[in-house]
Every structure is written in structure tokens, then in C-alpha cells.
Coordinates of C-alpha atoms in Angstrom, one line a residue:
Chain A
M1 CA 0.0 0.0 0.0
G2 CA 2.7 2.4 1.0
S3 CA 4.8 1.7 -2.0
S4 CA 2.0 2.3 -4.4
N5 CA 1.3 5.5 -2.7
L6 CA 4.8 6.6 -3.2
F7 CA 4.7 5.6 -6.8
N8 CA 1.6 7.8 -7.3
T9 CA 3.1 10.9 -5.9
C10 CA 6.2 10.4 -8.1
T11 CA 4.2 10.2 -11.3
T12 CA 2.2 13.3 -10.5
K13 CA 5.3 15.2 -9.7
I14 CA 6.8 14.2 -13.0
K15 CA 3.6 15.1 -14.7
T16 CA 3.5 18.7 -13.4
L17 CA 7.1 19.0 -14.4
I18 CA 6.4 17.9 -17.9
M19 CA 3.2 20.0 -18.2
S20 CA 5.3 23.1 -17.9
K21 CA 7.5 22.1 -20.8
A22 CA 6.0 22.7 -24.2
I23 CA 7.4 20.8 -27.2
L24 CA 7.7 22.7 -30.5
Q25 CA 7.9 21.4 -33.9
I26 CA 9.1 24.0 -36.4
D27 CA 9.6 23.7 -40.2
G28 CA 10.2 25.9 -43.1
N29 CA 7.2 25.9 -45.5
N30 CA 8.1 24.5 -48.9
F31 CA 11.7 25.1 -47.8
Y32 CA 13.6 24.8 -51.0
A33 CA 11.1 26.8 -53.0
S34 CA 10.9 29.5 -50.3
C35 CA 14.8 29.8 -50.3
E36 CA 14.8 30.4 -54.0
Q37 CA 12.0 32.9 -53.8
M38 CA 13.7 34.7 -50.9
I39 CA 16.9 35.4 -52.8
D40 CA 15.4 35.9 -56.3
P41 CA 12.7 38.6 -56.5
S42 CA 11.7 37.6 -60.0
I43 CA 10.0 34.4 -58.7
K44 CA 8.6 35.8 -55.5
G45 CA 5.0 34.9 -55.1
K46 CA 5.1 32.8 -58.3
A47 CA 4.7 29.2 -59.0
V48 CA 8.2 27.5 -58.8
V49 CA 9.3 23.8 -58.7
I50 CA 12.7 22.5 -57.7
L51 CA 14.2 19.4 -59.3
S52 CA 16.1 16.6 -57.6
N53 CA 19.8 15.8 -58.3
N54 CA 20.3 15.2 -62.0
D55 CA 17.2 17.3 -62.7
G56 CA 15.2 14.0 -62.4
C57 CA 12.1 14.6 -60.4
I58 CA 10.1 17.4 -58.8
I59 CA 11.2 17.5 -55.1
A60 CA 9.7 20.7 -54.0
R61 CA 7.0 23.1 -55.0
S62 CA 6.1 26.6 -54.0
S63 CA 2.6 26.9 -52.5
E64 CA 1.6 28.6 -55.8
A65 CA 2.7 25.6 -57.8
R66 CA 1.1 23.3 -55.3
K67 CA -2.3 25.1 -55.8
M68 CA -2.0 24.6 -59.6
G69 CA -2.0 20.8 -59.0
I70 CA 1.6 20.1 -59.7
P71 CA 2.4 16.8 -58.1
M72 CA 5.4 16.0 -56.0
G73 CA 8.0 13.3 -57.0
K74 CA 6.9 13.1 -60.6
P75 CA 9.7 12.8 -63.3
Y76 CA 10.5 16.3 -64.8
F77 CA 10.4 15.2 -68.4
K78 CA 6.8 14.0 -68.0
L79 CA 5.6 17.4 -66.8
K80 CA 8.0 19.6 -68.8
N81 CA 5.3 20.8 -71.4
K82 CA 2.7 21.4 -68.7
L83 CA 5.1 23.4 -66.7
T84 CA 6.0 25.7 -69.6
Q85 CA 2.3 26.0 -70.5
L86 CA 1.5 27.1 -67.0
N87 CA 4.5 29.4 -66.9
I88 CA 5.9 27.6 -63.9
K89 CA 9.6 28.4 -63.2
V90 CA 11.9 25.5 -62.8
R91 CA 15.1 25.4 -60.7
S92 CA 17.7 22.7 -60.1
S93 CA 18.3 22.1 -56.4
N94 CA 20.8 24.6 -55.1
Y95 CA 22.0 22.9 -51.9
E96 CA 24.6 25.5 -51.1
L97 CA 21.8 28.1 -50.7
Y98 CA 19.4 25.8 -48.8
G99 CA 22.3 24.8 -46.5
D100 CA 23.1 28.4 -45.7
I101 CA 19.4 29.4 -45.1
S102 CA 18.9 26.3 -42.9
N103 CA 22.0 27.2 -40.8
R104 CA 20.6 30.7 -40.2
L105 CA 17.2 29.3 -39.3
M106 CA 18.7 26.8 -36.8
L107 CA 20.9 29.4 -35.2
L108 CA 17.9 31.7 -34.7
L109 CA 15.8 28.9 -33.3
R110 CA 18.6 28.0 -31.0
K111 CA 18.5 31.5 -29.5
K112 CA 14.7 31.3 -29.0
C113 CA 14.3 27.7 -27.6
E114 CA 15.6 26.1 -24.5
E115 CA 16.6 22.9 -26.2
L116 CA 16.8 22.4 -29.9
E117 CA 17.1 19.2 -31.9
I118 CA 17.9 19.7 -35.6
Y119 CA 15.9 17.0 -37.3
S120 CA 16.5 17.8 -40.9
I121 CA 17.6 20.6 -43.2
D122 CA 14.2 22.3 -42.8
E123 CA 12.9 20.9 -39.5
A124 CA 13.6 21.1 -35.8
F125 CA 12.1 20.2 -32.5
G126 CA 12.5 22.6 -29.6
T127 CA 11.3 23.1 -26.0
I128 CA 10.2 26.2 -24.1
K129 CA 8.6 26.7 -20.7
R130 CA 4.8 27.2 -20.6
P131 CA 3.4 29.5 -18.1
K132 CA 0.6 27.6 -16.4
G133 CA -2.2 27.0 -18.8
K134 CA -1.2 29.7 -21.1
C135 CA -1.5 29.4 -24.9
L136 CA 1.7 29.9 -26.8
Y137 CA 0.1 31.2 -29.9
Q138 CA 1.3 34.7 -29.5
W139 CA 4.9 33.4 -28.8
G140 CA 4.7 31.5 -32.0
K141 CA 3.4 34.4 -33.9
D142 CA 6.2 36.6 -32.8
L143 CA 8.8 33.9 -33.7
R144 CA 7.3 33.4 -37.1
A145 CA 7.4 37.2 -37.8
L146 CA 11.0 37.4 -36.6
V147 CA 12.2 34.5 -38.8
Y148 CA 10.3 36.1 -41.8
Q149 CA 11.9 39.4 -41.2
D150 CA 15.5 38.2 -40.4
I151 CA 15.8 35.4 -42.9
G152 CA 12.9 35.9 -45.3
I153 CA 11.3 32.4 -45.2
P154 CA 7.9 31.4 -43.8
I155 CA 7.8 28.7 -41.1
S156 CA 5.0 26.7 -39.4
I157 CA 5.0 26.0 -35.7
G158 CA 3.2 23.1 -34.0
I159 CA 3.1 23.1 -30.1
G160 CA 2.1 20.2 -27.9
E161 CA 3.0 18.1 -24.9
T162 CA 5.0 15.6 -26.9
K163 CA 6.9 15.3 -30.2
V164 CA 4.1 13.3 -31.8
L165 CA 1.5 15.9 -30.7
S166 CA 3.6 18.8 -31.8
K167 CA 3.9 17.2 -35.2
I168 CA 0.2 16.8 -35.4
S169 CA -0.1 20.4 -34.2
N170 CA 2.0 21.5 -37.1
H171 CA -0.3 19.6 -39.5
L172 CA -3.2 21.5 -38.1
A173 CA -1.3 24.8 -38.3
K174 CA -1.0 24.3 -42.0
K175 CA -4.5 22.9 -42.4
I176 CA -6.5 25.6 -40.5
Q177 CA -6.0 28.7 -42.6
K178 CA -7.0 31.3 -40.1
N179 CA -4.2 30.1 -37.6
S180 CA -1.6 31.5 -40.0
G181 CA 0.9 28.7 -39.5
I182 CA 0.7 28.2 -35.7
F183 CA -1.2 25.8 -33.6
D184 CA -1.0 24.9 -29.9
I185 CA -2.7 21.6 -29.1
G186 CA -1.1 21.6 -25.7
I187 CA -3.7 23.7 -23.9
I188 CA -6.7 21.8 -25.4
Q189 CA -8.0 19.5 -22.8
N190 CA -10.2 17.2 -25.0
K191 CA -8.3 16.8 -28.2
D192 CA -10.7 14.3 -29.8
H193 CA -12.0 16.8 -32.3
Y194 CA -8.5 17.5 -33.6
L195 CA -7.1 14.1 -33.5
N196 CA -10.1 12.8 -35.5
Q197 CA -8.9 15.0 -38.4
I198 CA -5.4 13.4 -38.5
K199 CA -5.2 10.3 -40.7
V200 CA -3.3 7.5 -39.0
D201 CA -0.6 7.4 -41.7
K202 CA 0.1 11.1 -41.0
V203 CA 1.1 10.4 -37.4
W204 CA 4.8 10.8 -36.9
G205 CA 6.5 7.4 -36.6
I206 CA 3.8 5.4 -38.3
G207 CA 5.3 3.8 -41.4
K208 CA 3.6 2.4 -44.4
R209 CA 3.3 -1.2 -43.1
M210 CA 2.1 -0.2 -39.7
S211 CA -0.6 2.1 -41.2
I212 CA -1.8 -0.8 -43.3
W213 CA -2.0 -3.1 -40.3
L214 CA -3.8 -0.4 -38.4
K215 CA -6.3 0.3 -41.1
N216 CA -7.0 -3.5 -41.3
K217 CA -7.9 -3.3 -37.6
G218 CA -10.3 -0.4 -38.4
I219 CA -8.0 2.3 -37.0
T220 CA -8.1 5.3 -39.4
N221 CA -7.2 8.4 -37.4
A222 CA -5.0 9.5 -34.6
R223 CA -7.7 9.5 -32.0
E224 CA -8.6 5.9 -32.8
L225 CA -4.9 5.0 -32.5
R226 CA -4.6 6.7 -29.1
D227 CA -7.7 4.8 -27.8
M228 CA -7.0 1.4 -29.2
S229 CA -5.7 -1.5 -27.1
S230 CA -2.1 -1.0 -26.1
E231 CA -1.8 -4.8 -25.8
Q232 CA -2.4 -5.2 -29.4
I233 CA 0.2 -2.6 -30.4
K234 CA 2.7 -4.0 -28.0
V235 CA 2.3 -7.5 -29.4
K236 CA 2.9 -6.4 -33.0
Y237 CA 5.1 -3.3 -32.7
G238 CA 6.7 -3.5 -29.3
V239 CA 8.0 -0.6 -27.5
V240 CA 8.2 1.6 -30.6
G241 CA 4.5 1.3 -31.2
L242 CA 3.7 1.8 -27.5
R243 CA 5.8 5.0 -27.4
I244 CA 3.8 6.5 -30.3
Q245 CA 0.5 5.7 -28.6
N246 CA 1.8 7.1 -25.3
E247 CA 2.9 10.3 -26.9
L248 CA -0.5 10.6 -28.4
K249 CA -1.9 10.5 -24.9
G250 CA 0.3 13.4 -23.9
N251 CA 3.1 11.5 -22.1
L252 CA 6.5 12.5 -23.3
C253 CA 8.4 9.4 -24.2
I254 CA 10.7 10.5 -27.1
P255 CA 13.1 13.0 -25.7
I256 CA 14.7 15.9 -27.5
K257 CA 18.2 15.1 -28.7
E258 CA 20.2 18.2 -28.7
T259 CA 23.4 16.9 -30.2
S260 CA 23.1 14.2 -32.7
S261 CA 25.5 11.5 -31.8
D262 CA 28.6 11.0 -34.0
R263 CA 27.6 9.5 -37.3
K264 CA 28.4 5.9 -37.9
E265 CA 28.8 6.0 -41.7
I266 CA 29.0 8.4 -44.6
C267 CA 27.4 7.5 -47.9
V268 CA 27.9 9.4 -51.2
S269 CA 26.1 8.2 -54.2
R270 CA 24.7 9.7 -57.5
S271 CA 22.8 8.7 -60.5
F272 CA 24.4 9.4 -63.8
S273 CA 22.7 11.4 -66.5
Y274 CA 23.7 8.7 -69.1
P275 CA 24.4 5.0 -68.4
I276 CA 28.1 4.2 -68.3
D277 CA 29.7 0.9 -69.3
S278 CA 33.5 1.3 -69.0
L279 CA 35.7 0.6 -66.1
E280 CA 37.4 3.9 -66.6
D281 CA 34.2 5.9 -66.3
L282 CA 33.0 4.0 -63.3
S283 CA 36.4 4.4 -61.5
Q284 CA 36.3 8.1 -62.3
A285 CA 32.8 8.4 -60.7
I286 CA 33.9 6.4 -57.6
I287 CA 37.0 8.5 -57.1
K288 CA 34.8 11.6 -57.2
Y289 CA 32.5 10.3 -54.5
V290 CA 35.3 8.9 -52.3
L291 CA 36.9 12.4 -52.3
I292 CA 33.6 14.0 -51.2
A293 CA 33.2 11.4 -48.5
S294 CA 36.8 11.6 -47.1
A295 CA 36.7 15.4 -47.1
K296 CA 33.5 15.0 -45.0
L297 CA 35.3 12.7 -42.6
R298 CA 38.1 15.2 -42.1
K299 CA 35.5 18.0 -41.5
Y300 CA 34.0 16.1 -38.6
N301 CA 37.4 14.8 -37.3
Q302 CA 36.6 11.2 -38.0
L303 CA 38.4 8.2 -39.3
S304 CA 37.0 5.3 -41.3
S305 CA 38.1 1.7 -41.0
A306 CA 36.1 0.1 -43.8
I307 CA 35.1 1.2 -47.3
T308 CA 32.3 -0.2 -49.6
V309 CA 31.7 0.7 -53.2
F310 CA 28.6 -0.2 -55.1
T311 CA 26.9 0.2 -58.4
N312 CA 23.7 -0.9 -60.2
T313 CA 22.0 -0.8 -63.6
N314 CA 18.4 0.3 -64.1
T315 CA 16.2 -1.3 -61.5
H316 CA 13.3 -1.5 -64.0
S317 CA 15.3 -3.4 -66.7
K318 CA 15.0 -7.2 -66.9
E319 CA 18.7 -7.7 -66.6
F320 CA 18.9 -5.7 -63.5
F321 CA 22.4 -6.0 -62.1
K322 CA 24.0 -4.7 -58.9
N323 CA 27.3 -5.4 -57.2
E324 CA 29.2 -4.2 -54.2
A325 CA 32.4 -4.9 -52.5
T326 CA 33.9 -4.0 -49.1
E327 CA 37.4 -3.8 -47.7
K328 CA 38.7 -3.3 -44.2
I329 CA 41.2 -0.5 -43.6
I330 CA 43.7 -1.8 -41.1
I331 CA 44.9 1.6 -39.8
P332 CA 41.7 3.8 -39.7
T333 CA 42.3 6.8 -41.9
S334 CA 40.6 9.8 -43.5
N335 CA 43.3 10.2 -46.2
S336 CA 42.2 10.8 -49.8
K337 CA 45.1 9.0 -51.4
I338 CA 44.6 5.8 -49.4
M339 CA 40.9 5.9 -50.0
I340 CA 41.3 6.3 -53.8
E341 CA 43.7 3.3 -53.9
K342 CA 41.3 1.1 -52.0
S343 CA 38.3 2.2 -53.9
L344 CA 40.0 1.7 -57.3
S345 CA 40.8 -2.0 -56.5
L346 CA 37.2 -2.4 -55.3
T347 CA 35.8 -0.8 -58.4
K348 CA 37.6 -3.4 -60.5
E349 CA 36.0 -6.1 -58.4
I350 CA 32.4 -4.9 -58.9
F351 CA 32.7 -3.9 -62.5
K352 CA 31.2 -6.2 -65.1
P353 CA 31.6 -5.6 -68.9
Y354 CA 28.5 -4.9 -71.1
K355 CA 26.5 -3.7 -68.2
K356 CA 25.0 -0.2 -68.3
F357 CA 25.4 1.3 -64.9
I358 CA 23.2 4.2 -64.0
R359 CA 24.3 4.7 -60.3
A360 CA 27.2 4.2 -58.1
G361 CA 28.3 5.2 -54.6
V362 CA 30.8 4.9 -51.8
I363 CA 30.1 4.1 -48.1
L364 CA 32.7 4.7 -45.4
H365 CA 31.9 2.9 -42.3
K366 CA 33.0 2.0 -38.8
L367 CA 33.7 5.7 -38.2
Q368 CA 35.6 6.7 -35.1
S369 CA 37.0 10.0 -33.7
N370 CA 40.4 10.8 -34.8
K371 CA 41.4 11.7 -31.2
Y372 CA 42.3 8.1 -30.5
K373 CA 44.3 7.4 -33.7
Q374 CA 46.8 4.5 -33.5
N375 CA 49.8 4.1 -35.6
L376 CA 51.9 1.1 -36.3
I377 CA 55.0 1.3 -34.2
F378 CA 58.5 0.8 -35.7
D379 CA 57.3 2.0 -39.0
K380 CA 59.0 5.3 -39.4
Q381 CA 58.8 5.6 -43.1
N382 CA 55.0 5.1 -43.1
I383 CA 54.5 7.6 -40.4
Q384 CA 56.6 10.1 -42.4
E385 CA 54.5 9.5 -45.5
E386 CA 51.3 9.7 -43.6
L387 CA 52.2 13.1 -42.1
Y388 CA 53.0 14.2 -45.5
L389 CA 49.6 13.1 -46.9
E390 CA 47.8 14.6 -44.0
R391 CA 49.4 18.0 -44.8
L392 CA 48.4 17.6 -48.4
D393 CA 44.8 16.8 -47.4
N394 CA 44.6 19.9 -45.2
L395 CA 46.0 22.0 -47.9
I396 CA 43.4 20.8 -50.5
D397 CA 40.6 21.1 -47.9
N398 CA 41.6 24.7 -47.1
I399 CA 41.8 25.8 -50.7
N400 CA 38.4 24.2 -51.4
S401 CA 36.7 25.7 -48.4
K402 CA 38.0 29.1 -49.3
N403 CA 37.4 29.1 -53.0
G404 CA 34.6 26.6 -53.5
I405 CA 34.1 22.9 -53.9
D406 CA 36.6 21.3 -56.3
T407 CA 38.8 24.3 -56.9
I408 CA 41.6 21.8 -56.6
N409 CA 41.4 18.0 -56.3
W410 CA 42.9 14.7 -57.3
G411 CA 43.5 14.3 -61.1
S412 CA 40.7 12.4 -62.7
S413 CA 38.0 13.6 -60.3
M414 CA 38.1 17.0 -62.1
V415 CA 37.3 15.8 -65.5
E416 CA 33.6 16.7 -66.4
K417 CA 32.1 13.8 -68.4
E418 CA 28.8 13.7 -70.0
W419 CA 27.5 11.3 -67.4
T420 CA 28.1 13.7 -64.5
P421 CA 24.8 14.7 -62.9
R422 CA 23.1 17.7 -64.5
R423 CA 22.0 20.9 -62.8
K424 CA 20.9 22.7 -65.9
K425 CA 18.3 24.9 -64.3
L426 CA 20.6 26.1 -61.4
S427 CA 19.8 29.6 -60.4
S428 CA 23.5 30.2 -59.6
I429 CA 22.5 32.6 -56.9
K430 CA 24.1 31.8 -53.6
T431 CA 24.5 33.5 -50.3
T432 CA 27.7 31.7 -49.6
N433 CA 30.0 32.7 -52.4
I434 CA 31.0 36.3 -53.2
E435 CA 31.0 35.5 -56.9
N436 CA 27.4 34.3 -56.9
I437 CA 25.6 36.9 -54.8
P438 CA 22.6 38.6 -56.3
T439 CA 22.8 41.9 -58.1
I440 CA 20.7 44.9 -57.0
Y441 CA 20.0 47.5 -59.6
A442 CA 20.5 51.2 -58.9
N443 CA 19.8 52.6 -62.3
Chain B
M1 CA 20.7 12.8 -44.6
D2 CA 22.0 14.7 -47.5
S3 CA 25.2 13.8 -49.1
N4 CA 25.3 16.3 -51.9
S5 CA 27.4 19.2 -50.9
S6 CA 29.4 20.5 -48.0
Y7 CA 27.2 23.2 -46.4
S8 CA 28.8 26.4 -45.6
S9 CA 28.3 27.3 -42.0
L10 CA 28.0 30.7 -40.3
N11 CA 29.9 29.6 -37.3
E12 CA 32.8 28.0 -39.0
G13 CA 35.4 29.4 -41.3
S14 CA 34.6 33.1 -40.7
S15 CA 36.9 35.6 -39.2
K16 CA 40.2 34.0 -40.2
L17 CA 42.2 37.1 -40.8
L18 CA 43.1 39.1 -37.7
I19 CA 45.2 42.1 -37.8
P20 CA 47.0 42.5 -34.5
L21 CA 46.8 45.9 -33.0
A22 CA 49.8 47.1 -30.9
T23 CA 49.0 50.0 -28.5
E24 CA 52.6 51.1 -28.1
T25 CA 55.2 52.2 -30.5
I26 CA 57.9 49.7 -31.1
S27 CA 61.6 50.4 -31.1
A28 CA 63.5 48.6 -33.7
G29 CA 66.3 46.1 -32.8
F30 CA 64.7 45.2 -29.4
P31 CA 63.5 41.6 -29.0
S32 CA 59.8 41.9 -29.6
P33 CA 58.6 44.1 -26.8
A34 CA 55.2 44.6 -28.7
E35 CA 54.2 41.0 -27.9
D36 CA 52.9 41.9 -24.5
Y37 CA 50.8 44.6 -25.9
I38 CA 49.1 42.8 -28.7
E39 CA 45.3 43.1 -28.2
R40 CA 42.7 40.9 -29.8
G41 CA 43.0 42.4 -33.3
I42 CA 40.4 44.0 -35.6
D43 CA 37.9 41.6 -37.0
L44 CA 35.9 43.3 -39.8
N45 CA 33.2 40.7 -39.5
K46 CA 32.6 41.6 -35.9
Y47 CA 32.8 45.3 -36.7
L48 CA 30.6 45.4 -39.8
I49 CA 28.2 42.6 -39.0
K50 CA 26.1 42.9 -35.9
N51 CA 23.6 40.0 -36.7
P52 CA 25.1 37.4 -38.9
I53 CA 21.9 35.5 -39.1
S54 CA 20.1 38.2 -40.9
T55 CA 23.0 39.7 -42.9
F56 CA 23.3 39.2 -46.6
F57 CA 25.5 40.6 -49.4
L58 CA 24.4 42.1 -52.6
R59 CA 26.3 43.5 -55.6
V60 CA 25.3 46.9 -56.8
S61 CA 24.9 47.6 -60.5
G62 CA 24.2 51.2 -61.6
N63 CA 25.0 54.7 -60.4
S64 CA 21.7 56.2 -59.1
M65 CA 22.9 56.1 -55.6
N66 CA 26.3 57.8 -56.2
N67 CA 25.3 60.8 -54.0
A68 CA 24.9 58.4 -51.1
G69 CA 28.4 57.1 -51.7
I70 CA 27.3 53.9 -53.3
Y71 CA 28.9 53.1 -56.7
N72 CA 28.6 50.7 -59.5
N73 CA 30.0 47.2 -58.5
D74 CA 30.1 48.0 -54.8
L75 CA 29.6 45.2 -52.3
L76 CA 26.5 46.1 -50.1
I77 CA 26.0 44.7 -46.7
I78 CA 22.3 44.3 -45.9
D79 CA 20.8 43.7 -42.4
R80 CA 17.2 42.4 -42.6
S81 CA 16.7 42.6 -38.9
I82 CA 16.7 46.4 -38.9
N83 CA 13.3 48.0 -39.1
P84 CA 13.5 50.6 -42.0
K85 CA 13.2 54.2 -40.9
P86 CA 12.9 57.3 -43.1
G87 CA 16.4 58.3 -44.3
N88 CA 17.6 54.6 -44.5
I89 CA 18.9 53.2 -47.7
V90 CA 16.9 50.1 -48.4
V91 CA 16.8 47.3 -50.7
A92 CA 13.2 47.0 -52.1
I93 CA 11.6 44.5 -54.4
L94 CA 9.9 46.3 -57.2
D95 CA 8.5 44.6 -60.4
G96 CA 10.4 41.5 -59.5
E97 CA 13.8 43.0 -59.1
F98 CA 16.0 44.2 -56.3
T99 CA 16.3 48.0 -56.3
L100 CA 18.2 50.3 -54.1
K101 CA 16.6 53.4 -52.9
R102 CA 16.4 55.8 -50.0
L103 CA 13.2 55.6 -47.9
I104 CA 11.7 59.1 -47.2
K105 CA 8.7 60.4 -45.5
K106 CA 6.8 63.5 -46.6
Q107 CA 3.7 64.5 -44.6
D108 CA 2.2 61.1 -43.9
A109 CA 3.3 59.3 -46.9
Y110 CA 6.4 57.1 -47.5
Y111 CA 8.4 57.2 -50.7
L112 CA 11.4 55.4 -52.2
R113 CA 13.8 57.8 -54.0
A114 CA 17.1 57.5 -55.8
D115 CA 19.8 59.9 -54.6
K116 CA 20.0 61.7 -57.9
E117 CA 18.2 64.7 -59.4
N118 CA 15.4 64.2 -61.8
Y119 CA 14.6 60.8 -60.4
P120 CA 10.9 60.6 -59.5
A121 CA 10.1 59.3 -56.1
I122 CA 7.9 56.2 -55.8
N123 CA 4.9 56.5 -53.6
L124 CA 4.8 53.3 -51.6
Y125 CA 1.0 53.3 -51.3
E126 CA 0.6 53.5 -55.0
Y127 CA 2.2 50.1 -55.5
I128 CA 0.5 47.0 -54.3
D129 CA 3.4 44.7 -55.0
I130 CA 6.3 46.5 -53.2
Q131 CA 8.3 45.0 -50.4
I132 CA 11.3 46.2 -48.4
W133 CA 13.8 43.4 -48.3
G134 CA 16.4 44.8 -46.0
V135 CA 18.3 47.9 -44.8
A136 CA 21.7 48.6 -46.3
I137 CA 24.3 49.2 -43.5
Y138 CA 27.6 49.4 -45.3
S139 CA 28.9 49.6 -48.9
I140 CA 32.3 48.3 -49.7
H141 CA 33.9 50.2 -52.6
V142 CA 37.0 49.0 -54.3
L143 CA 39.8 51.6 -54.6
Q144 CA 42.5 49.5 -56.0
K145 CA 42.2 46.1 -57.5
L146 CA 44.6 43.8 -55.8
K147 CA 45.8 40.4 -57.1
L148 CA 45.2 38.0 -54.4

């Protein structure tokens, strides 16, 4: 009896503590398109679509293009005529610009939130304290205005007791027009009315398979998911499923992760604009990717102790062929030259004549911090050479970071071939390179 | 998530060049007495840029703002976080283009005007589609092209 009493007081204490903490979910609306519109007045307020790498598919639409019924993810060539007819502007993805705007957004949010978890390039979770029972709508409105003035992009803010609820809140913020991009579900006692509006596959963490399973059980919306038997979820989806349900009930189970733990692997891969069938071309592509990957390693002060290269032909073709090969690296390294040597021998292994490859990539795994680097003892000559290579890497990294990607690099990676991915519609305007800043007319 | 490019970052890589500032005169031939007096140095980024998050650079084309000391090809530093006040030089969006003008107030109306005679002022209320993008805070003008 006594112990259960103690347990009760404990939970209420935790509850009041949690109640005073509001979880925010903030994202940039139509982020890529908004960045383009912010820096290029000629497309401001107009219909714009952004294409994926290699100008393949539509990966972002401005709200104007969305309203005109342009679908997401469709191949560009299929919609090309329609886009021209409707006078919709087309841009290749300009990741330098989006990265810079994203950085600015996250720095600003970090100032305004107590904790911040950067979830993706355009999305973050945050926390702030909630004065007892007070709606945070005005707080969100001020933040939204501040971001729009300082950075020039529109954001949406969802507020709730948990991550899952703040996500739902953000859906509602976008759905209910008069709310102008902010919704606070956290002060609403009976949330049924709102949770009924959220389809079950829109709930954060519910994947495709799980939503099919739920629908077969007759669960179609967030409220039904919250109220269904936990036993059923537990049996099928274990703790992961239970957590989502608990978060829907308002119990915080998925904490904010302020610093993402060190990454475990780096993958760089691309689709070619034309299929390639020679070992020489494939090697050249792999070298290009391995250089990007190893520069990234050095940027984050990490070393890799295994490398994989892979390639494949068209997945839709009958003779679909894919291949990959991995090699251990005995002394963990981030050195470009060693990586190139390893990847070249691996490329020979995976290559097969008469195959038309359309994609290739490199994975560096088993990453570790370079703080604990071990060298082979008694191997003076190697140590000497490694120091030399390290200096060379640093030099190349410095030049490239000052003057732009690929100002200088290893031989064959610099050759532009026709298979290199296209970015034909690149706006070329950036906020990160003095040569590419926008022009202002004073005529 | 994305493996496409290395993002530039505001908090890395900036402010590399520091010019040490000695507060005492140095006598030649003496073993570095200045070392004790070196202060932190002048960092132009810190001096010119108050709010990095909201600061953007634009390149000027044209001569209509010469009287304000802004010339063709100058590098303009814009701070979006500043609320424009009459007298400020602002970047406005007009007919889908960036344009550089001075914001002025006459009686109760706001106008945008080039700093040049015979340039008509634009009444802000007559345009529906006008927006002030940011306030210009510095203009960097090249005096001597250097080979770097």
C-alpha cells in the first residue's frame, strides 16, 4: 500500500514538471522553393518547382505551384510541357543556398528555444517553458514574424506536450488557414475533435506497413490509434508502437536530442545522367564520390576503418544487375590517397563488362573519432609519409573551403564527363560565395 | 541525410584574418617588446556585421545612388533585422527586381527615391506589390584592384 502511494506521488510530480515544458515542432514551409523565392525577387509569389539531383524529379513546390496541382515526386520530363504552358519556373536544387538558409534558421531557433534538436535541413524540435495553462500562440506568432523578417522564409509552428502531438499540431497549423501557421494543441483538454482530423498514416513514426496493419484493424485516425488496445500494439510493434501511442496520450516518451551522436557512416552516391559501361568511367565516378566522403570525414574529425563501393544498372530493366564490395582498412584513416587506392581496386571487383550502370556510390563505415588514432610502431617511413599526406589533405581542404568545392582536387575527379549529374536549371545565386551573390539595380 | 554538398556554415570558417593591434610604438632592434601589448585584433566581420543570421551581401549595379556614396560594382551589406526608418537606404523589391533606394517620409506618406536629381520618387502606397527586403548598412567600394 505504502509503496504504491509513493509511486503515485512520483508520477504526479513528473507530470506537473512535464506539463510546464512545451514541445515545439518547427519547419520551413516549402523550404527549397521558399529559399529560391527569398533570394530571387523575379520568382517571389510565383509558381516554382525544384528538381532533384540530376534534374530528375520534382522534389519541392512553392505553394503557388502546389495550388496549380503540380504533383510531388513526378519525373520532370513528363511534366515539362505542362510546366511551360502554365509558366511555372523550374530550378535545379541549389544545396549551397538551402544549407546556408537552414543554418541561419537553426541558429535563430537555438536562441529562442531552451533545447533544440535539428531534425533535418528544414525541420527542428524545440522546447520552451509554458506559463501555467497559457496558450503559446502569440509566442509562435512573434517567432514566425522574426524569422520572416530576419531570414525571409515562412515557417510553421506546432506546439504540444510531446513530439508526436507537436507534429500533429504542425499539420493542423498548415491545415487551418486562419491560424496562420501556428497551432497549440497543448492547452486543449479534450483533443478528440482535432485528433479525428489526422489520418493515421500522418502520425509521426507510423510507417507504411504499420498504417496498413492499423487500417485493417479499423484504425483510421490519430484518436482511434490513441484509444486502441495497447496490448495489441505491443504484441505487433513492441516498445516503438507503444511509445507513439503514449505520446498521443500526452506522455513524453521520445526525448529531445540536442546533439546528434557521432555519425556511424558516410554515404555518397549519385545517378548518372547517361548510363556508363566502361571501367574507366566507373572508376572516375567512384573517385569523385570517395573524395567528397573523405573530405567530410576530415571536416568532422573522424576516421574510417572500412570502405564499400557499389553500383547498379536500371532497376526497371529485366537484366537488373547490382554489385558491391567492401574492404577493411587496417589503420583507420581519412586520407584521400589511401581511400582512392582502396576504392580503385574495389571498383575493379564490382565492374562487369557490357552492363549499363546508372548509379554508383561509396560508403565509409565503422567511423571513429580521430582523437584516438593509433599508428603502427616501428614504421618510421610510413609515419613520415602519412604526415605528408595529411598535410596535403589539409591544404586541399583549405583551398576548397576558401574558393569553393573542387577548386583543386585529385586528377581524374576533375574531368567533367557527359554522365556527370546535371543541374541545368541552377539559379547560380548563392548567399555563400561572393562571386554568386545577387545583383541589385540602382539605375 | 543529404550527401550532396558541404554546407557552408556561419559559425565556421569566418573571421580568419586578424590584424594585430599594438598599442605602443615599437623600437627597432629590441626583442619583440610589442608582444605583451598585442590586443585581440580588428575583425571586420565583428565590426561590420552585428547580426550574422540576418546579414546578406548584394552586388550593386548602376549609379543612381552615387550621391549616397554607393557606386557601381560596390559590395553592399544588408541587415534584414533592422526596421527601416525614413532616411535609411533600403533594398526593395519592385517589379520582380531588387532595387536600391532611400526611404523618405513626406507629410504622412512614405516614398522610395534614388539619390539623384530628376529621379521621380515612388509612392509606396501606389504600389501594391512592393516590399522592403532589408536595410543597407555598409557599402564596400574597391579603390585598387589587388591580385590575391
